[in-house]
Amino acid sequence: MSAKKRKLVGGEVETYLACDAMQAHITRLYRDAGLHDCSSHSGRRTFATRLVAKGHDIEVVQRLLGHADLDHTDDYLDVGRRTLEAMFAGAL
């Protein structure tokens, strides 16, 4: 376990414990596969982005990622131009 810090919405800093063993394992799997620009977080970002692109509710994505606050989930989303255009066209 390692101690990490995060800034909360109100600006307060919170210290929490995290187990980095899983992240290290995932990173090693990417490296062994020859994927050097990937990380456990890039996989989580892809997962979250694809769920939203398929129309799943952002609150569901938040729960699947294990985030307490929706603000944390927003950082994982990378909505592409085609997705934005399709959503815009569907709203008209």
PDB file of N, CA and C in Angstrom:
ATOM      1  N   MET A   1       0.844  -1.175   0.000  1.00  0.00           N
ATOM      2  CA  MET A   1       0.000   0.000   0.000  1.00  0.00           C
ATOM      3  C   MET A   1       0.891   1.240   0.000  1.00  0.00           C
ATOM      4  N   SER A   2       0.436   2.249  -0.736  1.00  0.00           N
ATOM      5  CA  SER A   2       1.177   3.500  -0.743  1.00  0.00           C
ATOM      6  C   SER A   2       0.212   4.652  -0.470  1.00  0.00           C
ATOM      7  N   ALA A   3       0.715   5.675   0.199  1.00  0.00           N
ATOM      8  CA  ALA A   3      -0.091   6.848   0.515  1.00  0.00           C
ATOM      9  C   ALA A   3      -0.117   7.779  -0.690  1.00  0.00           C
ATOM     10  N   LYS A   4      -1.319   8.226  -1.053  1.00  0.00           N
ATOM     11  CA  LYS A   4      -1.484   9.156  -2.164  1.00  0.00           C
ATOM     12  C   LYS A   4      -2.342  10.308  -1.684  1.00  0.00           C
ATOM     13  N   LYS A   5      -2.283  11.417  -2.425  1.00  0.00           N
ATOM     14  CA  LYS A   5      -3.077  12.590  -2.076  1.00  0.00           C
ATOM     15  C   LYS A   5      -3.933  12.983  -3.265  1.00  0.00           C
ATOM     16  N   ARG A   6      -5.124  13.516  -2.951  1.00  0.00           N
ATOM     17  CA  ARG A   6      -5.982  14.057  -3.995  1.00  0.00           C
ATOM     18  C   ARG A   6      -6.654  15.309  -3.455  1.00  0.00           C
ATOM     19  N   LYS A   7      -6.925  16.229  -4.394  1.00  0.00           N
ATOM     20  CA  LYS A   7      -7.592  17.472  -4.024  1.00  0.00           C
ATOM     21  C   LYS A   7      -9.090  17.263  -4.195  1.00  0.00           C
ATOM     22  N   LEU A   8      -9.846  17.584  -3.163  1.00  0.00           N
ATOM     23  CA  LEU A   8     -11.295  17.457  -3.184  1.00  0.00           C
ATOM     24  C   LEU A   8     -11.925  18.696  -3.807  1.00  0.00           C
ATOM     25  N   VAL A   9     -13.197  18.615  -4.113  1.00  0.00           N
ATOM     26  CA  VAL A   9     -13.904  19.702  -4.775  1.00  0.00           C
ATOM     27  C   VAL A   9     -13.758  21.020  -4.017  1.00  0.00           C
ATOM     28  N   GLY A  10     -13.811  20.992  -2.715  1.00  0.00           N
ATOM     29  CA  GLY A  10     -13.692  22.201  -1.903  1.00  0.00           C
ATOM     30  C   GLY A  10     -12.268  22.717  -1.781  1.00  0.00           C
ATOM     31  N   GLY A  11     -11.304  22.047  -2.401  1.00  0.00           N
ATOM     32  CA  GLY A  11      -9.911  22.464  -2.334  1.00  0.00           C
ATOM     33  C   GLY A  11      -9.116  21.783  -1.239  1.00  0.00           C
ATOM     34  N   GLU A  12      -9.792  21.016  -0.387  1.00  0.00           N
ATOM     35  CA  GLU A  12      -9.096  20.305   0.683  1.00  0.00           C
ATOM     36  C   GLU A  12      -8.279  19.156   0.091  1.00  0.00           C
ATOM     37  N   VAL A  13      -7.187  18.818   0.734  1.00  0.00           N
ATOM     38  CA  VAL A  13      -6.350  17.708   0.292  1.00  0.00           C
ATOM     39  C   VAL A  13      -6.611  16.511   1.192  1.00  0.00           C
ATOM     40  N   GLU A  14      -6.858  15.378   0.572  1.00  0.00           N
ATOM     41  CA  GLU A  14      -7.151  14.152   1.308  1.00  0.00           C
ATOM     42  C   GLU A  14      -6.043  13.138   1.029  1.00  0.00           C
ATOM     43  N   THR A  15      -5.574  12.483   2.062  1.00  0.00           N
ATOM     44  CA  THR A  15      -4.591  11.407   1.911  1.00  0.00           C
ATOM     45  C   THR A  15      -5.327  10.079   2.013  1.00  0.00           C
ATOM     46  N   TYR A  16      -5.011   9.171   1.085  1.00  0.00           N
ATOM     47  CA  TYR A  16      -5.649   7.860   1.087  1.00  0.00           C
ATOM     48  C   TYR A  16      -4.619   6.796   0.737  1.00  0.00           C
ATOM     49  N   LEU A  17      -4.933   5.559   1.033  1.00  0.00           N
ATOM     50  CA  LEU A  17      -4.043   4.447   0.725  1.00  0.00           C
ATOM     51  C   LEU A  17      -4.501   3.755  -0.546  1.00  0.00           C
ATOM     52  N   ALA A  18      -3.554   3.376  -1.387  1.00  0.00           N
ATOM     53  CA  ALA A  18      -3.878   2.695  -2.635  1.00  0.00           C
ATOM     54  C   ALA A  18      -2.934   1.511  -2.819  1.00  0.00           C
ATOM     55  N   CYS A  19      -3.467   0.480  -3.396  1.00  0.00           N
ATOM     56  CA  CYS A  19      -2.660  -0.701  -3.706  1.00  0.00           C
ATOM     57  C   CYS A  19      -2.220  -0.585  -5.163  1.00  0.00           C
ATOM     58  N   ASP A  20      -0.950  -0.388  -5.377  1.00  0.00           N
ATOM     59  CA  ASP A  20      -0.424  -0.196  -6.726  1.00  0.00           C
ATOM     60  C   ASP A  20      -0.035  -1.502  -7.415  1.00  0.00           C
ATOM     61  N   ALA A  21      -0.224  -2.629  -6.746  1.00  0.00           N
ATOM     62  CA  ALA A  21       0.178  -3.904  -7.324  1.00  0.00           C
ATOM     63  C   ALA A  21      -0.595  -4.205  -8.604  1.00  0.00           C
ATOM     64  N   MET A  22      -1.905  -3.944  -8.630  1.00  0.00           N
ATOM     65  CA  MET A  22      -2.713  -4.199  -9.815  1.00  0.00           C
ATOM     66  C   MET A  22      -2.278  -3.298 -10.958  1.00  0.00           C
ATOM     67  N   GLN A  23      -2.045  -2.036 -10.669  1.00  0.00           N
ATOM     68  CA  GLN A  23      -1.610  -1.107 -11.704  1.00  0.00           C
ATOM     69  C   GLN A  23      -0.270  -1.547 -12.289  1.00  0.00           C
ATOM     70  N   ALA A  24       0.651  -1.955 -11.452  1.00  0.00           N
ATOM     71  CA  ALA A  24       1.952  -2.428 -11.926  1.00  0.00           C
ATOM     72  C   ALA A  24       1.796  -3.666 -12.799  1.00  0.00           C
ATOM     73  N   HIS A  25       0.898  -4.561 -12.429  1.00  0.00           N
ATOM     74  CA  HIS A  25       0.653  -5.783 -13.210  1.00  0.00           C
ATOM     75  C   HIS A  25       0.099  -5.433 -14.598  1.00  0.00           C
ATOM     76  N   ILE A  26      -0.885  -4.544 -14.657  1.00  0.00           N
ATOM     77  CA  ILE A  26      -1.480  -4.138 -15.933  1.00  0.00           C
ATOM     78  C   ILE A  26      -0.440  -3.450 -16.810  1.00  0.00           C
ATOM     79  N   THR A  27       0.352  -2.566 -16.213  1.00  0.00           N
ATOM     80  CA  THR A  27       1.405  -1.877 -16.962  1.00  0.00           C
ATOM     81  C   THR A  27       2.394  -2.874 -17.544  1.00  0.00           C
ATOM     82  N   ARG A  28       2.751  -3.881 -16.770  1.00  0.00           N
ATOM     83  CA  ARG A  28       3.673  -4.920 -17.244  1.00  0.00           C
ATOM     84  C   ARG A  28       3.056  -5.703 -18.417  1.00  0.00           C
ATOM     85  N   LEU A  29       1.760  -5.988 -18.346  1.00  0.00           N
ATOM     86  CA  LEU A  29       1.084  -6.684 -19.448  1.00  0.00           C
ATOM     87  C   LEU A  29       1.139  -5.853 -20.733  1.00  0.00           C
ATOM     88  N   TYR A  30       0.884  -4.549 -20.618  1.00  0.00           N
ATOM     89  CA  TYR A  30       0.985  -3.669 -21.787  1.00  0.00           C
ATOM     90  C   TYR A  30       2.392  -3.694 -22.363  1.00  0.00           C
ATOM     91  N   ARG A  31       3.398  -3.572 -21.501  1.00  0.00           N
ATOM     92  CA  ARG A  31       4.796  -3.552 -21.966  1.00  0.00           C
ATOM     93  C   ARG A  31       5.165  -4.866 -22.655  1.00  0.00           C
ATOM     94  N   ASP A  32       4.747  -5.977 -22.064  1.00  0.00           N
ATOM     95  CA  ASP A  32       5.026  -7.289 -22.655  1.00  0.00           C
ATOM     96  C   ASP A  32       4.369  -7.448 -24.023  1.00  0.00           C
ATOM     97  N   ALA A  33       3.253  -6.737 -24.232  1.00  0.00           N
ATOM     98  CA  ALA A  33       2.546  -6.796 -25.514  1.00  0.00           C
ATOM     99  C   ALA A  33       3.102  -5.773 -26.508  1.00  0.00           C
ATOM    100  N   GLY A  34       4.120  -5.019 -26.084  1.00  0.00           N
ATOM    101  CA  GLY A  34       4.728  -4.037 -26.966  1.00  0.00           C
ATOM    102  C   GLY A  34       3.994  -2.708 -27.001  1.00  0.00           C
ATOM    103  N   LEU A  35       3.094  -2.483 -26.078  1.00  0.00           N
ATOM    104  CA  LEU A  35       2.321  -1.241 -26.012  1.00  0.00           C
ATOM    105  C   LEU A  35       2.943  -0.341 -24.954  1.00  0.00           C
ATOM    106  N   HIS A  36       3.803   0.560 -25.389  1.00  0.00           N
ATOM    107  CA  HIS A  36       4.587   1.350 -24.444  1.00  0.00           C
ATOM    108  C   HIS A  36       3.927   2.666 -24.040  1.00  0.00           C
ATOM    109  N   ASP A  37       2.865   3.079 -24.735  1.00  0.00           N
ATOM    110  CA  ASP A  37       2.187   4.329 -24.390  1.00  0.00           C
ATOM    111  C   ASP A  37       0.885   4.077 -23.638  1.00  0.00           C
ATOM    112  N   CYS A  38       0.725   2.890 -23.093  1.00  0.00           N
ATOM    113  CA  CYS A  38      -0.509   2.517 -22.400  1.00  0.00           C
ATOM    114  C   CYS A  38      -0.256   2.355 -20.906  1.00  0.00           C
ATOM    115  N   SER A  39      -1.335   2.476 -20.156  1.00  0.00           N
ATOM    116  CA  SER A  39      -1.267   2.286 -18.708  1.00  0.00           C
ATOM    117  C   SER A  39      -2.604   1.742 -18.239  1.00  0.00           C
ATOM    118  N   SER A  40      -2.692   1.416 -16.975  1.00  0.00           N
ATOM    119  CA  SER A  40      -3.972   0.959 -16.449  1.00  0.00           C
ATOM    120  C   SER A  40      -5.019   2.057 -16.595  1.00  0.00           C
ATOM    121  N   HIS A  41      -4.602   3.305 -16.505  1.00  0.00           N
ATOM    122  CA  HIS A  41      -5.553   4.406 -16.646  1.00  0.00           C
ATOM    123  C   HIS A  41      -5.988   4.587 -18.094  1.00  0.00           C
ATOM    124  N   SER A  42      -5.123   4.321 -19.050  1.00  0.00           N
ATOM    125  CA  SER A  42      -5.556   4.446 -20.446  1.00  0.00           C
ATOM    126  C   SER A  42      -6.613   3.393 -20.762  1.00  0.00           C
ATOM    127  N   GLY A  43      -6.489   2.221 -20.182  1.00  0.00           N
ATOM    128  CA  GLY A  43      -7.508   1.192 -20.352  1.00  0.00           C
ATOM    129  C   GLY A  43      -8.826   1.612 -19.721  1.00  0.00           C
ATOM    130  N   ARG A  44      -8.758   2.219 -18.558  1.00  0.00           N
ATOM    131  CA  ARG A  44      -9.973   2.708 -17.886  1.00  0.00           C
ATOM    132  C   ARG A  44     -10.614   3.833 -18.692  1.00  0.00           C
ATOM    133  N   ARG A  45      -9.784   4.708 -19.280  1.00  0.00           N
ATOM    134  CA  ARG A  45     -10.318   5.793 -20.106  1.00  0.00           C
ATOM    135  C   ARG A  45     -11.034   5.234 -21.332  1.00  0.00           C
ATOM    136  N   THR A  46     -10.430   4.245 -21.980  1.00  0.00           N
ATOM    137  CA  THR A  46     -11.062   3.624 -23.142  1.00  0.00           C
ATOM    138  C   THR A  46     -12.384   2.989 -22.754  1.00  0.00           C
ATOM    139  N   PHE A  47     -12.396   2.256 -21.652  1.00  0.00           N
ATOM    140  CA  PHE A  47     -13.609   1.617 -21.147  1.00  0.00           C
ATOM    141  C   PHE A  47     -14.715   2.649 -20.921  1.00  0.00           C
ATOM    142  N   ALA A  48     -14.406   3.729 -20.199  1.00  0.00           N
ATOM    143  CA  ALA A  48     -15.391   4.759 -19.882  1.00  0.00           C
ATOM    144  C   ALA A  48     -15.882   5.465 -21.139  1.00  0.00           C
ATOM    145  N   THR A  49     -14.970   5.816 -22.025  1.00  0.00           N
ATOM    146  CA  THR A  49     -15.329   6.525 -23.249  1.00  0.00           C
ATOM    147  C   THR A  49     -16.232   5.678 -24.132  1.00  0.00           C
ATOM    148  N   ARG A  50     -15.928   4.401 -24.260  1.00  0.00           N
ATOM    149  CA  ARG A  50     -16.757   3.522 -25.093  1.00  0.00           C
ATOM    150  C   ARG A  50     -18.143   3.330 -24.505  1.00  0.00           C
ATOM    151  N   LEU A  51     -18.243   3.249 -23.181  1.00  0.00           N
ATOM    152  CA  LEU A  51     -19.558   3.123 -22.554  1.00  0.00           C
ATOM    153  C   LEU A  51     -20.417   4.346 -22.839  1.00  0.00           C
ATOM    154  N   VAL A  52     -19.839   5.534 -22.693  1.00  0.00           N
ATOM    155  CA  VAL A  52     -20.585   6.765 -22.947  1.00  0.00           C
ATOM    156  C   VAL A  52     -20.955   6.858 -24.431  1.00  0.00           C
ATOM    157  N   ALA A  53     -20.034   6.496 -25.317  1.00  0.00           N
ATOM    158  CA  ALA A  53     -20.304   6.538 -26.759  1.00  0.00           C
ATOM    159  C   ALA A  53     -21.454   5.611 -27.141  1.00  0.00           C
ATOM    160  N   LYS A  54     -21.626   4.527 -26.387  1.00  0.00           N
ATOM    161  CA  LYS A  54     -22.724   3.596 -26.662  1.00  0.00           C
ATOM    162  C   LYS A  54     -24.021   4.019 -25.990  1.00  0.00           C
ATOM    163  N   GLY A  55     -23.997   5.182 -25.337  1.00  0.00           N
ATOM    164  CA  GLY A  55     -25.218   5.729 -24.767  1.00  0.00           C
ATOM    165  C   GLY A  55     -25.473   5.404 -23.309  1.00  0.00           C
ATOM    166  N   HIS A  56     -24.513   4.803 -22.634  1.00  0.00           N
ATOM    167  CA  HIS A  56     -24.709   4.496 -21.214  1.00  0.00           C
ATOM    168  C   HIS A  56     -24.642   5.769 -20.383  1.00  0.00           C
ATOM    169  N   ASP A  57     -25.398   5.793 -19.327  1.00  0.00           N
ATOM    170  CA  ASP A  57     -25.502   6.942 -18.452  1.00  0.00           C
ATOM    171  C   ASP A  57     -24.180   7.183 -17.717  1.00  0.00           C
ATOM    172  N   ILE A  58     -23.799   8.444 -17.604  1.00  0.00           N
ATOM    173  CA  ILE A  58     -22.528   8.800 -16.973  1.00  0.00           C
ATOM    174  C   ILE A  58     -22.462   8.352 -15.518  1.00  0.00           C
ATOM    175  N   GLU A  59     -23.617   8.344 -14.833  1.00  0.00           N
ATOM    176  CA  GLU A  59     -23.628   7.895 -13.438  1.00  0.00           C
ATOM    177  C   GLU A  59     -23.321   6.403 -13.335  1.00  0.00           C
ATOM    178  N   VAL A  60     -23.744   5.632 -14.330  1.00  0.00           N
ATOM    179  CA  VAL A  60     -23.427   4.198 -14.359  1.00  0.00           C
ATOM    180  C   VAL A  60     -21.926   4.015 -14.562  1.00  0.00           C
ATOM    181  N   VAL A  61     -21.355   4.792 -15.483  1.00  0.00           N
ATOM    182  CA  VAL A  61     -19.914   4.733 -15.729  1.00  0.00           C
ATOM    183  C   VAL A  61     -19.161   5.097 -14.452  1.00  0.00           C
ATOM    184  N   GLN A  62     -19.628   6.116 -13.762  1.00  0.00           N
ATOM    185  CA  GLN A  62     -19.013   6.530 -12.495  1.00  0.00           C
ATOM    186  C   GLN A  62     -18.960   5.360 -11.512  1.00  0.00           C
ATOM    187  N   ARG A  63     -20.060   4.659 -11.374  1.00  0.00           N
ATOM    188  CA  ARG A  63     -20.113   3.539 -10.424  1.00  0.00           C
ATOM    189  C   ARG A  63     -19.214   2.397 -10.875  1.00  0.00           C
ATOM    190  N   LEU A  64     -19.181   2.135 -12.181  1.00  0.00           N
ATOM    191  CA  LEU A  64     -18.329   1.053 -12.688  1.00  0.00           C
ATOM    192  C   LEU A  64     -16.852   1.357 -12.458  1.00  0.00           C
ATOM    193  N   LEU A  65     -16.486   2.622 -12.534  1.00  0.00           N
ATOM    194  CA  LEU A  65     -15.092   3.007 -12.283  1.00  0.00           C
ATOM    195  C   LEU A  65     -14.778   3.101 -10.797  1.00  0.00           C
ATOM    196  N   GLY A  66     -15.819   3.080  -9.958  1.00  0.00           N
ATOM    197  CA  GLY A  66     -15.608   3.144  -8.515  1.00  0.00           C
ATOM    198  C   GLY A  66     -15.325   4.536  -7.996  1.00  0.00           C
ATOM    199  N   HIS A  67     -15.787   5.555  -8.721  1.00  0.00           N
ATOM    200  CA  HIS A  67     -15.546   6.933  -8.310  1.00  0.00           C
ATOM    201  C   HIS A  67     -16.653   7.428  -7.393  1.00  0.00           C
ATOM    202  N   ALA A  68     -16.254   8.106  -6.325  1.00  0.00           N
ATOM    203  CA  ALA A  68     -17.227   8.665  -5.390  1.00  0.00           C
ATOM    204  C   ALA A  68     -17.877   9.920  -5.970  1.00  0.00           C
ATOM    205  N   ASP A  69     -17.128  10.687  -6.749  1.00  0.00           N
ATOM    206  CA  ASP A  69     -17.629  11.938  -7.310  1.00  0.00           C
ATOM    207  C   ASP A  69     -17.620  11.887  -8.828  1.00  0.00           C
ATOM    208  N   LEU A  70     -18.647  12.476  -9.425  1.00  0.00           N
ATOM    209  CA  LEU A  70     -18.754  12.523 -10.875  1.00  0.00           C
ATOM    210  C   LEU A  70     -17.598  13.310 -11.490  1.00  0.00           C
ATOM    211  N   ASP A  71     -17.081  14.291 -10.757  1.00  0.00           N
ATOM    212  CA  ASP A  71     -15.945  15.078 -11.246  1.00  0.00           C
ATOM    213  C   ASP A  71     -14.740  14.200 -11.563  1.00  0.00           C
ATOM    214  N   HIS A  72     -14.535  13.148 -10.797  1.00  0.00           N
ATOM    215  CA  HIS A  72     -13.408  12.245 -11.051  1.00  0.00           C
ATOM    216  C   HIS A  72     -13.615  11.483 -12.354  1.00  0.00           C
ATOM    217  N   THR A  73     -14.849  11.122 -12.658  1.00  0.00           N
ATOM    218  CA  THR A  73     -15.161  10.345 -13.858  1.00  0.00           C
ATOM    219  C   THR A  73     -14.938  11.168 -15.112  1.00  0.00           C
ATOM    220  N   ASP A  74     -15.254  12.448 -15.058  1.00  0.00           N
ATOM    221  CA  ASP A  74     -15.130  13.317 -16.225  1.00  0.00           C
ATOM    222  C   ASP A  74     -13.716  13.297 -16.805  1.00  0.00           C
ATOM    223  N   ASP A  75     -12.719  13.172 -15.956  1.00  0.00           N
ATOM    224  CA  ASP A  75     -11.323  13.146 -16.410  1.00  0.00           C
ATOM    225  C   ASP A  75     -11.015  11.919 -17.265  1.00  0.00           C
ATOM    226  N   TYR A  76     -11.830  10.882 -17.163  1.00  0.00           N
ATOM    227  CA  TYR A  76     -11.589   9.644 -17.896  1.00  0.00           C
ATOM    228  C   TYR A  76     -12.246   9.620 -19.268  1.00  0.00           C
ATOM    229  N   LEU A  77     -13.068  10.610 -19.573  1.00  0.00           N
ATOM    230  CA  LEU A  77     -13.831  10.600 -20.811  1.00  0.00           C
ATOM    231  C   LEU A  77     -13.128  11.381 -21.902  1.00  0.00           C
ATOM    232  N   ASP A  78     -13.069  10.778 -23.070  1.00  0.00           N
ATOM    233  CA  ASP A  78     -12.499  11.417 -24.250  1.00  0.00           C
ATOM    234  C   ASP A  78     -13.520  11.235 -25.369  1.00  0.00           C
ATOM    235  N   VAL A  79     -14.445  12.171 -25.451  1.00  0.00           N
ATOM    236  CA  VAL A  79     -15.517  12.058 -26.432  1.00  0.00           C
ATOM    237  C   VAL A  79     -15.010  12.579 -27.768  1.00  0.00           C
ATOM    238  N   GLY A  80     -15.035  11.709 -28.771  1.00  0.00           N
ATOM    239  CA  GLY A  80     -14.525  12.062 -30.092  1.00  0.00           C
ATOM    240  C   GLY A  80     -15.481  12.913 -30.901  1.00  0.00           C
ATOM    241  N   ARG A  81     -14.951  13.488 -31.957  1.00  0.00           N
ATOM    242  CA  ARG A  81     -15.728  14.378 -32.833  1.00  0.00           C
ATOM    243  C   ARG A  81     -16.939  13.661 -33.439  1.00  0.00           C
ATOM    244  N   ARG A  82     -16.743  12.423 -33.908  1.00  0.00           N
ATOM    245  CA  ARG A  82     -17.864  11.684 -34.511  1.00  0.00           C
ATOM    246  C   ARG A  82     -18.989  11.462 -33.507  1.00  0.00           C
ATOM    247  N   THR A  83     -18.628  11.159 -32.281  1.00  0.00           N
ATOM    248  CA  THR A  83     -19.636  10.951 -31.233  1.00  0.00           C
ATOM    249  C   THR A  83     -20.394  12.244 -30.976  1.00  0.00           C
ATOM    250  N   LEU A  84     -19.676  13.358 -30.878  1.00  0.00           N
ATOM    251  CA  LEU A  84     -20.331  14.648 -30.652  1.00  0.00           C
ATOM    252  C   LEU A  84     -21.251  15.008 -31.814  1.00  0.00           C
ATOM    253  N   GLU A  85     -20.788  14.803 -33.051  1.00  0.00           N
ATOM    254  CA  GLU A  85     -21.613  15.102 -34.218  1.00  0.00           C
ATOM    255  C   GLU A  85     -22.872  14.247 -34.251  1.00  0.00           C
ATOM    256  N   ALA A  86     -22.735  12.951 -33.926  1.00  0.00           N
ATOM    257  CA  ALA A  86     -23.897  12.050 -33.930  1.00  0.00           C
ATOM    258  C   ALA A  86     -24.892  12.449 -32.846  1.00  0.00           C
ATOM    259  N   MET A  87     -24.397  12.812 -31.686  1.00  0.00           N
ATOM    260  CA  MET A  87     -25.292  13.225 -30.607  1.00  0.00           C
ATOM    261  C   MET A  87     -25.983  14.541 -30.958  1.00  0.00           C
ATOM    262  N   PHE A  88     -25.258  15.449 -31.586  1.00  0.00           N
ATOM    263  CA  PHE A  88     -25.837  16.721 -31.984  1.00  0.00           C
ATOM    264  C   PHE A  88     -26.927  16.500 -33.034  1.00  0.00           C
ATOM    265  N   ALA A  89     -26.635  15.664 -34.037  1.00  0.00           N
ATOM    266  CA  ALA A  89     -27.605  15.374 -35.090  1.00  0.00           C
ATOM    267  C   ALA A  89     -28.843  14.686 -34.517  1.00  0.00           C
ATOM    268  N   GLY A  90     -28.651  13.818 -33.544  1.00  0.00           N
ATOM    269  CA  GLY A  90     -29.773  13.118 -32.918  1.00  0.00           C
ATOM    270  C   GLY A  90     -30.651  14.040 -32.089  1.00  0.00           C
ATOM    271  N   ALA A  91     -30.095  15.136 -31.615  1.00  0.00           N
ATOM    272  CA  ALA A  91     -30.855  16.069 -30.796  1.00  0.00           C
ATOM    273  C   ALA A  91     -31.718  16.996 -31.636  1.00  0.00           C
ATOM    274  N   LEU A  92     -31.427  17.087 -32.933  1.00  0.00           N
ATOM    275  CA  LEU A  92     -32.195  18.007 -33.805  1.00  0.00           C
ATOM    276  C   LEU A  92     -33.491  17.433 -34.252  1.00  0.00           C
TER     277      LEU A  92
END
